[in-house]
Amino acid sequence: MSNIRFRDPPGCGMGGGMTMDHDERRERAGELVAALNLPRPLTADLLHRHMEGLRHKRIVVRAASARMMESGICGLWIEVDGEDFERIHYAPTESAVHRQQFINHEFGHMILDGEKERLPADRVALLAPLIPYDAIVHALARSSFTDEQEALAEAIGDCLALTMLTDRTDARHGPQTGFGRVL
């Protein structure tokens, strides 16, 4: 199935649907991430390769173009029928941490991989330089998101980031126990 997915800029989600409180969302994100059987210690590169294995496709990650950013797209995940790869575009940033969080958020949407709907013509026009026209014609997309979908994708991204941070710290200093974990 084809999927071209746009991420609304922060604060622009379309409300609705069931909502979870912060703890419920964090718990659900943890369950979804645990079900991935991630390689440990987790790094950005290992996460990327693991997601490619789960998706059975290469995932190409690039900074969003100025045109995307001008149109209000700050994160983008694209899957096109017939292609052997998917794309993630993230808002350009010099911060490796922010860049990884944008990528983790899009991985969160891949993990959720929910409903898709037809993409409006004005949004298709934005993609013309990115993918072949004949593929766009058959592309499907989610064009609206609930605040809850965005929040859950972000919670998944946070969980992935925390796993990488914890694994990096444990690898560098050994696992912390007792007061070492608290202090």
Coordinates of N, CA, C and O in Angstrom, one line a residue:
M1 N 0.8 -1.2 0.0 CA 0.0 0.0 0.0 C 0.9 1.2 0.0 O 1.9 1.3 0.7
S2 N 0.5 2.2 -0.7 CA 1.3 3.5 -0.8 C 1.0 4.4 0.4 O -0.2 4.4 0.8
N3 N 1.9 5.2 0.7 CA 1.7 6.1 1.8 C 2.6 7.3 1.6 O 3.8 7.1 1.5
I4 N 2.0 8.5 1.6 CA 2.7 9.7 1.7 C 2.2 10.4 2.9 O 1.0 10.6 3.0
R5 N 3.0 10.6 3.9 CA 2.5 11.1 5.1 C 3.1 12.5 5.5 O 4.3 12.6 5.4
F6 N 2.2 13.4 5.8 CA 2.7 14.7 6.2 C 2.6 14.8 7.7 O 1.6 14.4 8.3
R7 N 3.5 15.5 8.3 CA 3.4 15.8 9.8 C 3.1 17.2 9.9 O 3.8 18.1 9.3
D8 N 2.0 17.6 10.7 CA 1.7 18.9 10.9 C 2.8 19.6 11.8 O 3.4 18.9 12.6
P9 N 3.0 20.9 11.6 CA 3.9 21.6 12.5 C 3.4 21.5 13.9 O 2.2 21.3 14.2
P10 N 4.3 21.6 14.9 CA 3.9 21.4 16.3 C 2.8 22.4 16.6 O 2.8 23.5 16.2
G11 N 1.8 21.9 17.4 CA 0.6 22.7 17.7 C -0.4 22.8 16.7 O -1.4 23.5 16.9
C12 N -0.2 22.2 15.5 CA -1.2 22.3 14.4 C -2.0 21.0 14.2 O -2.6 20.9 13.2
G13 N -1.9 20.1 15.1 CA -2.6 18.8 15.0 C -4.1 19.1 15.0 O -4.6 20.1 15.5
M14 N -4.9 18.2 14.5 CA -6.3 18.3 14.4 C -6.9 17.5 15.6 O -6.8 16.3 15.5
G15 N -7.5 18.1 16.6 CA -7.9 17.4 17.8 C -9.0 16.3 17.4 O -9.5 16.2 16.3
G16 N -9.3 15.5 18.4 CA -10.3 14.5 18.3 C -9.8 13.2 18.7 O -8.6 13.0 18.9
G17 N -10.7 12.2 18.7 CA -10.3 10.8 19.1 C -10.1 10.7 20.5 O -10.1 11.6 21.3
M18 N -9.8 9.4 20.9 CA -9.5 9.1 22.3 C -8.2 9.7 22.8 O -7.2 9.7 22.0
T19 N -8.1 10.3 24.0 CA -6.9 10.8 24.5 C -6.4 10.0 25.7 O -7.2 9.5 26.4
M20 N -5.1 10.0 25.9 CA -4.5 9.3 27.0 C -3.9 10.4 27.8 O -3.5 11.4 27.3
D21 N -3.7 10.1 29.1 CA -2.9 11.1 29.9 C -1.4 10.8 29.6 O -1.1 9.8 29.0
H22 N -0.6 11.6 30.2 CA 0.9 11.5 29.9 C 1.4 10.1 30.3 O 2.1 9.5 29.5
D23 N 1.0 9.6 31.5 CA 1.5 8.3 31.9 C 1.0 7.2 31.1 O 1.8 6.2 30.7
E24 N -0.3 7.2 30.7 CA -0.8 6.2 29.8 C -0.1 6.2 28.4 O 0.2 5.1 27.9
R25 N 0.1 7.4 27.9 CA 0.8 7.5 26.6 C 2.2 7.0 26.7 O 2.7 6.3 25.8
R26 N 2.9 7.3 27.8 CA 4.3 6.9 28.0 C 4.3 5.3 28.1 O 5.2 4.7 27.6
E27 N 3.4 4.8 28.8 CA 3.3 3.3 29.0 C 3.0 2.7 27.7 O 3.7 1.7 27.3
R28 N 2.1 3.2 26.9 CA 1.8 2.6 25.6 C 3.0 2.7 24.6 O 3.3 1.7 23.9
A29 N 3.7 3.8 24.7 CA 4.9 4.0 23.8 C 5.9 2.9 24.2 O 6.5 2.3 23.4
G30 N 6.1 2.7 25.5 CA 7.0 1.7 26.0 C 6.7 0.3 25.6 O 7.6 -0.4 25.2
E31 N 5.4 0.0 25.6 CA 4.9 -1.3 25.1 C 5.2 -1.5 23.6 O 5.7 -2.5 23.2
L32 N 5.0 -0.4 22.8 CA 5.2 -0.5 21.4 C 6.7 -0.7 21.1 O 7.1 -1.5 20.2
V33 N 7.5 0.1 21.8 CA 9.0 0.0 21.6 C 9.5 -1.3 22.1 O 10.3 -2.0 21.4
A34 N 9.0 -1.8 23.2 CA 9.5 -3.2 23.7 C 9.1 -4.3 22.7 O 9.9 -5.2 22.5
A35 N 8.0 -4.1 22.0 CA 7.6 -5.2 21.0 C 8.5 -5.2 19.8 O 8.5 -6.1 19.0
L36 N 9.3 -4.2 19.6 CA 10.2 -4.1 18.4 C 11.4 -5.0 18.6 O 12.1 -5.2 17.6
N37 N 11.7 -5.5 19.8 CA 12.9 -6.3 20.0 C 14.2 -5.6 19.5 O 14.9 -6.2 18.7
L38 N 14.4 -4.4 19.9 CA 15.5 -3.6 19.4 C 16.9 -4.2 19.8 O 17.0 -4.8 20.9
P39 N 17.9 -4.0 18.9 CA 19.2 -4.5 19.2 C 19.8 -3.6 20.4 O 19.4 -2.4 20.4
R40 N 20.6 -4.2 21.2 CA 21.2 -3.4 22.3 C 22.7 -3.6 22.3 O 23.1 -4.7 22.0
P41 N 23.5 -2.7 22.7 CA 23.1 -1.3 23.0 C 22.6 -0.6 21.7 O 23.2 -0.7 20.7
L42 N 21.5 0.2 21.9 CA 20.9 0.8 20.7 C 21.6 2.1 20.4 O 21.9 2.9 21.2
T43 N 21.9 2.3 19.1 CA 22.5 3.5 18.6 C 21.5 4.0 17.4 O 20.6 3.2 17.0
A44 N 21.7 5.2 17.0 CA 20.9 5.7 15.9 C 21.0 4.9 14.7 O 20.0 4.6 14.0
D45 N 22.3 4.4 14.4 CA 22.5 3.6 13.2 C 21.8 2.2 13.3 O 21.2 1.8 12.4
L46 N 21.9 1.6 14.5 CA 21.2 0.3 14.7 C 19.7 0.4 14.6 O 19.0 -0.4 14.1
L47 N 19.2 1.5 15.2 CA 17.7 1.8 15.1 C 17.3 1.9 13.7 O 16.3 1.3 13.2
H48 N 18.0 2.7 12.9 CA 17.7 2.9 11.5 C 17.7 1.5 10.7 O 16.7 1.2 10.0
R49 N 18.8 0.7 10.9 CA 18.8 -0.6 10.2 C 17.7 -1.5 10.7 O 17.1 -2.3 9.9
H50 N 17.4 -1.4 12.0 CA 16.3 -2.3 12.6 C 15.0 -1.9 11.9 O 14.2 -2.8 11.6
M51 N 14.7 -0.6 11.8 CA 13.5 -0.2 11.2 C 13.4 -0.6 9.8 O 12.3 -1.0 9.3
E52 N 14.5 -0.5 9.1 CA 14.5 -1.0 7.7 C 14.2 -2.5 7.6 O 13.4 -2.9 6.7
G53 N 14.7 -3.3 8.5 CA 14.3 -4.7 8.6 C 12.9 -4.9 8.9 O 12.2 -5.8 8.3
L54 N 12.3 -4.1 9.8 CA 10.9 -4.2 10.1 C 10.0 -3.8 8.9 O 9.0 -4.4 8.7
R55 N 10.4 -2.8 8.2 CA 9.7 -2.3 7.1 C 10.0 -3.0 5.8 O 9.3 -2.9 4.8
H56 N 11.0 -3.8 5.8 CA 11.4 -4.6 4.6 C 11.8 -3.7 3.4 O 11.6 -4.0 2.3
K57 N 12.3 -2.5 3.8 CA 12.7 -1.5 2.8 C 13.8 -0.6 3.3 O 13.9 -0.5 4.5
R58 N 14.6 -0.1 2.4 CA 15.6 0.9 2.8 C 14.8 2.2 3.3 O 13.8 2.5 2.8
I59 N 15.4 2.9 4.2 CA 14.8 4.2 4.7 C 15.9 5.2 4.5 O 16.9 5.2 5.1
V60 N 15.6 6.1 3.5 CA 16.5 7.2 3.2 C 16.1 8.4 4.1 O 15.0 8.8 4.1
V61 N 17.1 9.0 4.8 CA 16.8 10.1 5.7 C 17.6 11.3 5.2 O 18.8 11.2 5.0
R62 N 16.8 12.4 5.0 CA 17.4 13.7 4.5 C 16.8 14.9 5.1 O 15.6 14.8 5.6
A63 N 17.5 16.0 5.1 CA 16.9 17.2 5.6 C 15.8 17.7 4.6 O 15.9 17.5 3.4
A64 N 14.8 18.3 5.2 CA 13.7 18.8 4.4 C 14.2 20.0 3.5 O 15.1 20.7 4.0
S65 N 13.6 20.1 2.4 CA 14.0 21.2 1.5 C 13.4 22.5 2.0 O 12.5 22.5 2.8
A66 N 14.0 23.6 1.5 CA 13.5 24.9 1.9 C 12.0 25.0 1.4 O 11.2 25.6 2.2
R67 N 11.7 24.5 0.3 CA 10.3 24.5 -0.2 C 9.3 23.8 0.8 O 8.2 24.2 1.1
M68 N 9.8 22.6 1.3 CA 9.0 21.9 2.3 C 8.8 22.8 3.5 O 7.7 22.9 4.1
M69 N 9.9 23.3 4.0 CA 9.8 24.1 5.2 C 8.9 25.3 5.0 O 8.1 25.6 5.9
E70 N 8.9 26.0 3.9 CA 8.1 27.1 3.6 C 6.6 26.8 3.6 O 5.8 27.6 3.9
S71 N 6.3 25.5 3.2 CA 4.9 25.1 3.1 C 4.4 24.6 4.5 O 3.3 24.2 4.6
G72 N 5.2 24.6 5.5 CA 4.8 24.2 6.8 C 5.1 22.8 7.2 O 4.7 22.3 8.2
I73 N 5.8 22.1 6.3 CA 6.1 20.7 6.6 C 7.4 20.7 7.4 O 8.5 21.1 6.9
C74 N 7.4 20.1 8.6 CA 8.7 20.1 9.4 C 9.2 18.7 9.6 O 10.2 18.5 10.1
G75 N 8.4 17.7 9.2 CA 8.8 16.3 9.2 C 7.9 15.6 8.2 O 6.7 15.9 8.0
L76 N 8.5 14.6 7.5 CA 7.8 14.0 6.4 C 8.3 12.5 6.3 O 9.5 12.3 6.3
W77 N 7.3 11.6 6.2 CA 7.6 10.2 5.9 C 6.9 9.9 4.7 O 5.7 10.1 4.5
I78 N 7.6 9.4 3.7 CA 7.0 9.0 2.4 C 7.3 7.6 2.1 O 8.4 7.1 2.1
E79 N 6.2 6.9 1.7 CA 6.3 5.5 1.2 C 5.5 5.5 -0.1 O 4.3 5.9 -0.1
V80 N 6.1 5.0 -1.2 CA 5.5 5.1 -2.5 C 5.4 3.7 -3.0 O 6.4 2.9 -3.0
D81 N 4.2 3.3 -3.6 CA 4.0 2.0 -4.2 C 5.0 1.7 -5.2 O 5.3 2.6 -6.1
G82 N 5.6 0.5 -5.2 CA 6.5 0.1 -6.2 C 8.0 0.5 -6.0 O 8.8 0.0 -6.7
E83 N 8.2 1.3 -5.0 CA 9.6 1.6 -4.7 C 10.1 0.7 -3.6 O 9.4 0.3 -2.7
D84 N 11.5 0.5 -3.6 CA 12.1 -0.4 -2.6 C 12.6 0.4 -1.5 O 13.5 -0.1 -0.7
F85 N 12.2 1.6 -1.3 CA 12.7 2.4 -0.2 C 11.6 3.4 0.3 O 10.6 3.7 -0.4
E86 N 11.8 3.9 1.5 CA 10.9 5.0 2.1 C 11.8 6.2 2.4 O 13.0 6.0 2.4
R87 N 11.2 7.3 2.6 CA 11.9 8.5 2.8 C 11.5 9.2 4.1 O 10.3 9.2 4.4
I88 N 12.4 9.7 4.9 CA 12.1 10.6 6.0 C 12.8 11.9 5.7 O 14.0 11.9 5.5
H89 N 12.1 13.0 5.8 CA 12.7 14.3 5.7 C 12.5 15.0 7.1 O 11.4 14.9 7.6
Y90 N 13.5 15.6 7.6 CA 13.4 16.2 8.9 C 13.8 17.7 8.7 O 14.4 18.1 7.8
A91 N 13.3 18.5 9.7 CA 13.6 20.0 9.7 C 15.1 20.1 9.8 O 15.7 19.5 10.7
P92 N 15.7 20.9 9.0 CA 17.2 21.1 9.1 C 17.6 21.7 10.4 O 16.9 22.6 10.9
T93 N 18.6 21.2 11.0 CA 19.1 21.6 12.3 C 20.5 21.2 12.5 O 21.0 20.2 11.9
E94 N 21.3 22.1 13.2 CA 22.7 21.7 13.4 C 22.8 20.8 14.6 O 23.9 20.2 14.8
S95 N 21.8 20.6 15.4 CA 21.8 19.8 16.6 C 21.5 18.3 16.2 O 20.4 18.0 15.7
A96 N 22.5 17.5 16.5 CA 22.3 16.0 16.2 C 21.2 15.5 17.1 O 20.5 14.6 16.6
V97 N 21.0 16.0 18.3 CA 19.9 15.5 19.2 C 18.6 15.8 18.6 O 17.7 15.0 18.5
H98 N 18.4 17.1 18.1 CA 17.1 17.5 17.5 C 16.8 16.7 16.2 O 15.7 16.3 16.0
R99 N 17.9 16.6 15.4 CA 17.7 15.8 14.2 C 17.3 14.4 14.5 O 16.3 13.9 13.9
Q100 N 17.9 13.7 15.4 CA 17.5 12.4 15.8 C 16.1 12.3 16.3 O 15.4 11.4 16.1
Q101 N 15.7 13.3 17.1 CA 14.3 13.3 17.6 C 13.3 13.5 16.5 O 12.2 12.8 16.5
F102 N 13.6 14.3 15.5 CA 12.7 14.4 14.3 C 12.6 13.0 13.7 O 11.5 12.5 13.3
I103 N 13.7 12.3 13.5 CA 13.7 11.0 12.9 C 13.0 10.0 13.7 O 12.2 9.2 13.2
N104 N 13.2 10.0 15.0 CA 12.6 9.1 16.0 C 11.0 9.3 15.9 O 10.3 8.3 16.0
H105 N 10.6 10.6 15.8 CA 9.2 10.8 15.7 C 8.6 10.2 14.5 O 7.5 9.6 14.5
E106 N 9.3 10.3 13.3 CA 8.8 9.7 12.1 C 8.8 8.2 12.2 O 7.9 7.5 11.7
F107 N 9.8 7.6 12.9 CA 9.8 6.2 13.2 C 8.6 5.9 14.0 O 8.0 4.8 13.9
G108 N 8.2 6.7 15.0 CA 7.0 6.5 15.8 C 5.8 6.4 14.9 O 4.9 5.5 15.1
H109 N 5.7 7.2 13.9 CA 4.5 7.1 12.9 C 4.6 5.8 12.2 O 3.6 5.2 11.9
M110 N 5.8 5.4 11.8 CA 5.9 4.1 11.1 C 5.5 3.0 12.0 O 4.8 2.0 11.5
I111 N 5.8 3.1 13.3 CA 5.4 2.0 14.2 C 3.9 2.0 14.4 O 3.3 0.9 14.4
L112 N 3.3 3.2 14.4 CA 1.9 3.3 14.5 C 1.2 2.9 13.2 O 0.1 2.4 13.2
D113 N 1.8 3.3 12.1 CA 1.4 3.0 10.7 C -0.2 2.8 10.6 O -0.7 1.8 10.2
G114 N -0.9 3.9 10.9 CA -2.3 3.9 10.9 C -3.0 4.0 9.6 O -2.4 3.7 8.5
E115 N -4.2 4.6 9.6 CA -5.0 4.7 8.4 C -4.4 5.7 7.4 O -3.7 6.6 7.8
K116 N -4.7 5.5 6.1 CA -4.2 6.3 5.1 C -5.4 6.8 4.3 O -6.4 6.2 4.2
E117 N -5.3 8.0 3.7 CA -6.4 8.5 2.9 C -5.8 9.3 1.7 O -4.6 9.6 1.7
R118 N -6.6 9.6 0.7 CA -6.1 10.3 -0.5 C -5.5 11.7 -0.1 O -6.0 12.4 0.7
L119 N -4.4 12.0 -0.8 CA -3.7 13.2 -0.6 C -4.3 14.3 -1.4 O -4.6 14.1 -2.6
P120 N -4.6 15.5 -0.8 CA -5.2 16.6 -1.6 C -4.2 17.1 -2.7 O -3.0 17.0 -2.6
A121 N -4.8 17.6 -3.8 CA -4.0 18.0 -5.0 C -2.9 19.0 -4.6 O -1.8 18.9 -5.1
D122 N -3.2 20.0 -3.7 CA -2.2 21.0 -3.4 C -1.0 20.4 -2.7 O 0.1 20.8 -2.8
R123 N -1.2 19.3 -1.9 CA -0.1 18.6 -1.2 C 0.7 17.8 -2.2 O 1.9 17.7 -2.1
V124 N 0.0 17.2 -3.2 CA 0.7 16.4 -4.2 C 1.7 17.3 -5.0 O 2.8 16.9 -5.3
A125 N 1.3 18.5 -5.3 CA 2.1 19.4 -6.0 C 3.4 19.7 -5.3 O 4.5 19.8 -5.9
L126 N 3.4 19.7 -4.0 CA 4.6 19.9 -3.2 C 5.6 18.7 -3.4 O 6.8 18.9 -3.2
L127 N 5.1 17.5 -3.7 CA 5.9 16.4 -3.7 C 6.5 16.1 -5.1 O 7.4 15.3 -5.3
A128 N 6.0 16.8 -6.1 CA 6.4 16.5 -7.5 C 7.9 16.5 -7.7 O 8.4 15.6 -8.4
P129 N 8.7 17.3 -7.0 CA 10.1 17.2 -7.2 C 10.7 16.0 -6.5 O 11.8 15.6 -6.8
L130 N 10.0 15.4 -5.6 CA 10.5 14.3 -4.8 C 10.3 12.9 -5.3 O 11.2 12.1 -5.1
I131 N 9.2 12.7 -6.0 CA 8.9 11.4 -6.5 C 8.3 11.4 -7.9 O 7.8 12.4 -8.3
P132 N 8.5 10.4 -8.6 CA 7.9 10.3 -10.0 C 6.4 10.6 -10.1 O 5.7 10.1 -9.2
Y133 N 6.0 11.3 -11.1 CA 4.6 11.7 -11.2 C 3.7 10.5 -11.2 O 2.7 10.5 -10.5
D134 N 4.1 9.4 -12.0 CA 3.2 8.3 -12.0 C 3.0 7.6 -10.7 O 2.0 7.0 -10.4
A135 N 4.0 7.7 -9.8 CA 3.9 7.1 -8.5 C 3.0 8.0 -7.6 O 2.2 7.5 -6.8
I136 N 3.1 9.3 -7.8 CA 2.2 10.2 -7.0 C 0.8 10.0 -7.3 O -0.1 10.0 -6.4
V137 N 0.4 9.7 -8.5 CA -1.0 9.5 -8.9 C -1.6 8.4 -8.0 O -2.8 8.4 -7.7
H138 N -0.8 7.4 -7.7 CA -1.3 6.2 -6.9 C -1.1 6.3 -5.4 O -1.4 5.4 -4.7
A139 N -0.5 7.4 -5.0 CA -0.1 7.5 -3.6 C -1.3 7.8 -2.7 O -2.2 8.5 -3.1
L140 N -1.2 7.3 -1.6 CA -2.2 7.5 -0.5 C -1.6 8.1 0.6 O -0.4 8.0 0.8
A141 N -2.3 8.8 1.4 CA -1.7 9.5 2.6 C -2.7 9.7 3.7 O -3.9 9.6 3.5
R142 N -2.1 9.9 4.9 CA -2.9 10.5 6.0 C -2.6 12.0 5.9 O -1.5 12.4 5.9
S143 N -3.7 12.7 5.8 CA -3.5 14.2 5.7 C -4.0 14.9 6.9 O -3.9 16.1 7.0
S144 N -4.6 14.2 7.9 CA -4.9 14.9 9.1 C -4.5 13.9 10.3 O -4.6 12.7 10.1
F145 N -4.2 14.5 11.4 CA -3.7 13.8 12.5 C -4.4 14.3 13.7 O -4.7 15.5 13.8
T146 N -4.7 13.5 14.7 CA -5.2 14.0 15.9 C -4.0 14.4 16.8 O -2.9 13.9 16.5
D147 N -4.3 15.2 17.7 CA -3.2 15.6 18.7 C -2.7 14.3 19.3 O -1.5 14.2 19.6
E148 N -3.6 13.4 19.6 CA -3.2 12.1 20.2 C -2.2 11.3 19.4 O -1.2 10.8 19.9
Q149 N -2.4 11.2 18.1 CA -1.5 10.5 17.2 C -0.1 11.2 17.2 O 0.9 10.5 17.3
E150 N -0.1 12.5 17.2 CA 1.2 13.2 17.2 C 1.8 13.0 18.6 O 3.0 12.8 18.6
A151 N 1.0 13.1 19.6 CA 1.6 12.9 21.0 C 2.2 11.5 21.2 O 3.2 11.3 21.8
L152 N 1.5 10.5 20.7 CA 1.9 9.1 20.8 C 3.2 8.9 20.0 O 4.1 8.2 20.4
A153 N 3.2 9.4 18.8 CA 4.4 9.3 17.9 C 5.6 10.0 18.6 O 6.7 9.5 18.6
E154 N 5.3 11.1 19.3 CA 6.4 11.8 20.0 C 6.8 11.0 21.2 O 8.0 10.9 21.5
A155 N 5.9 10.4 21.9 CA 6.2 9.6 23.1 C 7.1 8.4 22.6 O 8.0 8.0 23.4
I156 N 6.8 7.8 21.5 CA 7.6 6.7 21.0 C 9.0 7.2 20.7 O 10.0 6.6 21.0
G157 N 9.1 8.4 20.0 CA 10.4 9.0 19.7 C 11.2 9.2 21.0 O 12.4 9.0 21.0
D158 N 10.5 9.7 22.0 CA 11.1 9.9 23.3 C 11.7 8.6 23.9 O 12.8 8.6 24.4
C159 N 10.9 7.6 23.8 CA 11.2 6.3 24.4 C 12.5 5.7 23.6 O 13.4 5.2 24.2
L160 N 12.5 5.9 22.3 CA 13.6 5.5 21.5 C 14.9 6.3 21.9 O 16.0 5.7 22.1
A161 N 14.7 7.6 22.1 CA 15.9 8.4 22.5 C 16.4 8.1 23.8 O 17.6 8.0 24.0
L162 N 15.5 7.8 24.8 CA 15.9 7.5 26.1 C 16.6 6.1 26.1 O 17.6 6.0 26.8
T163 N 16.2 5.2 25.3 CA 16.8 3.9 25.2 C 18.3 4.1 24.7 O 19.2 3.5 25.2
M164 N 18.4 4.9 23.6 CA 19.8 5.2 23.1 C 20.6 5.9 24.1 O 21.8 5.5 24.3
L165 N 20.1 6.8 24.8 CA 20.9 7.6 25.9 C 21.3 6.6 27.0 O 22.4 6.6 27.4
T166 N 20.4 5.8 27.5 CA 20.7 4.9 28.5 C 21.7 3.9 28.1 O 22.7 3.6 28.8
D167 N 21.6 3.3 26.9 CA 22.5 2.4 26.4 C 23.9 3.0 26.2 O 24.9 2.4 26.5
R168 N 23.9 4.2 25.7 CA 25.2 4.9 25.6 C 25.9 5.1 26.9 O 27.1 4.9 27.1
T169 N 25.1 5.6 27.9 CA 25.7 5.8 29.2 C 26.1 4.5 29.8 O 27.2 4.4 30.4
D170 N 25.4 3.4 29.7 CA 25.7 2.1 30.3 C 27.0 1.6 29.6 O 27.9 1.0 30.2
A171 N 27.1 1.8 28.3 CA 28.3 1.3 27.5 C 29.5 2.1 28.0 O 30.6 1.5 28.0
R172 N 29.4 3.4 28.2 CA 30.5 4.2 28.6 C 30.9 4.0 30.0 O 32.1 3.9 30.3
H173 N 30.0 3.9 30.9 CA 30.3 3.8 32.4 C 29.9 2.5 33.1 O 30.1 2.4 34.3
G174 N 29.3 1.6 32.4 CA 28.8 0.4 33.0 C 27.4 0.7 33.6 O 27.0 1.9 33.8
P175 N 26.6 -0.3 33.7 CA 25.2 -0.1 34.2 C 25.3 0.6 35.6 O 26.1 0.2 36.5
Q176 N 24.4 1.5 35.8 CA 24.3 2.2 37.1 C 23.3 1.5 38.0 O 22.2 1.1 37.5
T177 N 23.6 1.3 39.2 CA 22.7 0.6 40.2 C 22.5 1.5 41.4 O 23.4 2.3 41.7
G178 N 21.5 1.2 42.2 CA 21.3 1.9 43.5 C 21.4 3.4 43.3 O 20.8 4.0 42.5
F179 N 22.2 4.0 44.2 CA 22.3 5.5 44.2 C 22.9 6.0 42.9 O 22.6 7.2 42.5
G180 N 23.7 5.2 42.2 CA 24.3 5.7 41.0 C 23.3 6.0 39.9 O 23.5 6.9 39.1
R181 N 22.2 5.4 39.9 CA 21.1 5.7 38.9 C 20.4 6.9 39.4 O 19.9 7.6 38.5
V182 N 20.3 7.2 40.6 CA 19.5 8.3 41.1 C 20.3 9.6 41.1 O 19.8 10.6 40.8
L183 N 21.6 9.5 41.5 CA 22.4 10.7 41.6 C 23.1 11.0 40.3 O 23.5 10.2 39.5

